């Protein structure tokens, strides 16, 4: 995983329970992240790698490291495709 960080320009972010809601003002879209995606979102700027994120996720959700890594990578790709994350 390249270093990724949350794109903060033109984004309004709110926590709703355990989930994150992101309003992309430029695209005029609202994204409601489920629990897993919200956890990954919160880790984006602190975790050193997708493997580090997957380790935390595996413990948090009691899944295998391989499943967690697949989820992390897929979620990061989706968030980058939506332009909510940028490489840094």
mmCIF file of C-alpha atoms in Angstrom:
data_model
loop_
_atom_site.group_PDB
_atom_site.id
_atom_site.type_symbol
_atom_site.label_atom_id
_atom_site.label_comp_id
_atom_site.label_asym_id
_atom_site.label_seq_id
_atom_site.Cartn_x
_atom_site.Cartn_y
_atom_site.Cartn_z
ATOM 1 C CA UNK A 1 0.000 0.000 0.000
ATOM 2 C CA UNK A 2 1.262 3.435 -0.852
ATOM 3 C CA UNK A 3 0.808 5.931 1.907
ATOM 4 C CA UNK A 4 -2.736 7.180 1.718
ATOM 5 C CA UNK A 5 -4.390 10.035 3.473
ATOM 6 C CA UNK A 6 -7.902 11.347 3.662
ATOM 7 C CA UNK A 7 -8.685 14.063 1.207
ATOM 8 C CA UNK A 8 -9.857 16.916 3.382
ATOM 9 C CA UNK A 9 -10.585 19.603 0.831
ATOM 10 C CA UNK A 10 -14.291 19.761 0.018
ATOM 11 C CA UNK A 11 -15.167 16.883 2.370
ATOM 12 C CA UNK A 12 -17.451 17.137 5.381
ATOM 13 C CA UNK A 13 -17.084 14.158 7.695
ATOM 14 C CA UNK A 14 -19.472 13.109 10.442
ATOM 15 C CA UNK A 15 -19.494 10.166 12.809
ATOM 16 C CA UNK A 16 -22.913 8.527 13.127
ATOM 17 C CA UNK A 17 -22.708 5.770 15.688
ATOM 18 C CA UNK A 18 -19.913 3.452 14.548
ATOM 19 C CA UNK A 19 -20.131 4.616 10.960
ATOM 20 C CA UNK A 20 -18.633 7.515 9.047
ATOM 21 C CA UNK A 21 -20.631 9.681 6.658
ATOM 22 C CA UNK A 22 -18.638 11.665 4.102
ATOM 23 C CA UNK A 23 -20.157 14.519 2.117
ATOM 24 C CA UNK A 24 -18.122 15.259 -0.984
ATOM 25 C CA UNK A 25 -19.096 18.861 -1.685
ATOM 26 C CA UNK A 26 -17.289 18.990 -5.054
ATOM 27 C CA UNK A 27 -19.010 15.859 -6.385
ATOM 28 C CA UNK A 28 -22.265 16.623 -4.550
ATOM 29 C CA UNK A 29 -22.347 13.067 -3.175
ATOM 30 C CA UNK A 30 -22.831 11.510 0.244
ATOM 31 C CA UNK A 31 -20.987 8.317 1.146
ATOM 32 C CA UNK A 32 -22.066 6.284 4.172
ATOM 33 C CA UNK A 33 -19.277 3.922 5.148
ATOM 34 C CA UNK A 34 -20.224 0.678 6.849
ATOM 35 C CA UNK A 35 -18.485 -0.401 10.053
ATOM 36 C CA UNK A 36 -15.533 -2.059 8.339
ATOM 37 C CA UNK A 37 -14.979 0.780 5.872
ATOM 38 C CA UNK A 38 -15.308 3.283 8.721
ATOM 39 C CA UNK A 39 -12.599 1.462 10.680
ATOM 40 C CA UNK A 40 -10.317 1.511 7.632
ATOM 41 C CA UNK A 41 -11.092 5.208 7.039
ATOM 42 C CA UNK A 42 -10.076 6.045 10.604
ATOM 43 C CA UNK A 43 -6.780 4.144 10.213
ATOM 44 C CA UNK A 44 -5.739 5.689 6.897
ATOM 45 C CA UNK A 45 -3.410 8.338 8.221
ATOM 46 C CA UNK A 46 -1.952 6.374 11.132
ATOM 47 C CA UNK A 47 -1.296 2.892 9.750
ATOM 48 C CA UNK A 48 2.050 2.239 8.101
ATOM 49 C CA UNK A 49 0.702 -0.323 5.635
ATOM 50 C CA UNK A 50 -2.380 -2.190 4.521
ATOM 51 C CA UNK A 51 -0.959 -5.205 6.363
ATOM 52 C CA UNK A 52 -0.896 -3.203 9.605
ATOM 53 C CA UNK A 53 -4.503 -2.167 9.008
ATOM 54 C CA UNK A 54 -5.467 -5.775 8.286
ATOM 55 C CA UNK A 55 -3.891 -6.976 11.533
ATOM 56 C CA UNK A 56 -5.983 -4.509 13.538
ATOM 57 C CA UNK A 57 -9.099 -5.314 11.521
ATOM 58 C CA UNK A 58 -8.615 -9.071 11.958
ATOM 59 C CA UNK A 59 -8.512 -8.650 15.725
ATOM 60 C CA UNK A 60 -11.384 -6.159 15.780
ATOM 61 C CA UNK A 61 -13.747 -8.309 13.697
ATOM 62 C CA UNK A 62 -12.362 -11.764 14.564
ATOM 63 C CA UNK A 63 -11.569 -12.723 10.958
ATOM 64 C CA UNK A 64 -8.489 -14.274 9.386
ATOM 65 C CA UNK A 65 -5.629 -11.957 8.420
ATOM 66 C CA UNK A 66 -6.065 -12.931 4.747
ATOM 67 C CA UNK A 67 -9.743 -11.948 4.735
ATOM 68 C CA UNK A 68 -8.949 -8.708 6.545
ATOM 69 C CA UNK A 69 -6.164 -7.832 4.081
ATOM 70 C CA UNK A 70 -8.474 -8.464 1.125
ATOM 71 C CA UNK A 71 -11.120 -6.208 2.705
ATOM 72 C CA UNK A 72 -8.584 -3.479 3.436
ATOM 73 C CA UNK A 73 -7.172 -3.473 -0.088
ATOM 74 C CA UNK A 74 -10.614 -3.509 -1.731
ATOM 75 C CA UNK A 75 -11.871 -0.704 0.505
ATOM 76 C CA UNK A 76 -8.790 1.456 -0.096
ATOM 77 C CA UNK A 77 -9.177 0.976 -3.846
ATOM 78 C CA UNK A 78 -12.853 1.992 -3.681
ATOM 79 C CA UNK A 79 -12.129 5.060 -1.546
ATOM 80 C CA UNK A 80 -9.373 6.125 -3.916
ATOM 81 C CA UNK A 81 -11.638 5.574 -6.939
ATOM 82 C CA UNK A 82 -14.215 7.825 -5.248
ATOM 83 C CA UNK A 83 -11.419 10.387 -4.740
ATOM 84 C CA UNK A 84 -11.922 10.377 -0.970
ATOM 85 C CA UNK A 85 -8.305 9.303 -0.453
ATOM 86 C CA UNK A 86 -5.138 10.518 -2.086
ATOM 87 C CA UNK A 87 -1.676 8.988 -2.250
ATOM 88 C CA UNK A 88 0.842 10.834 -0.232
#
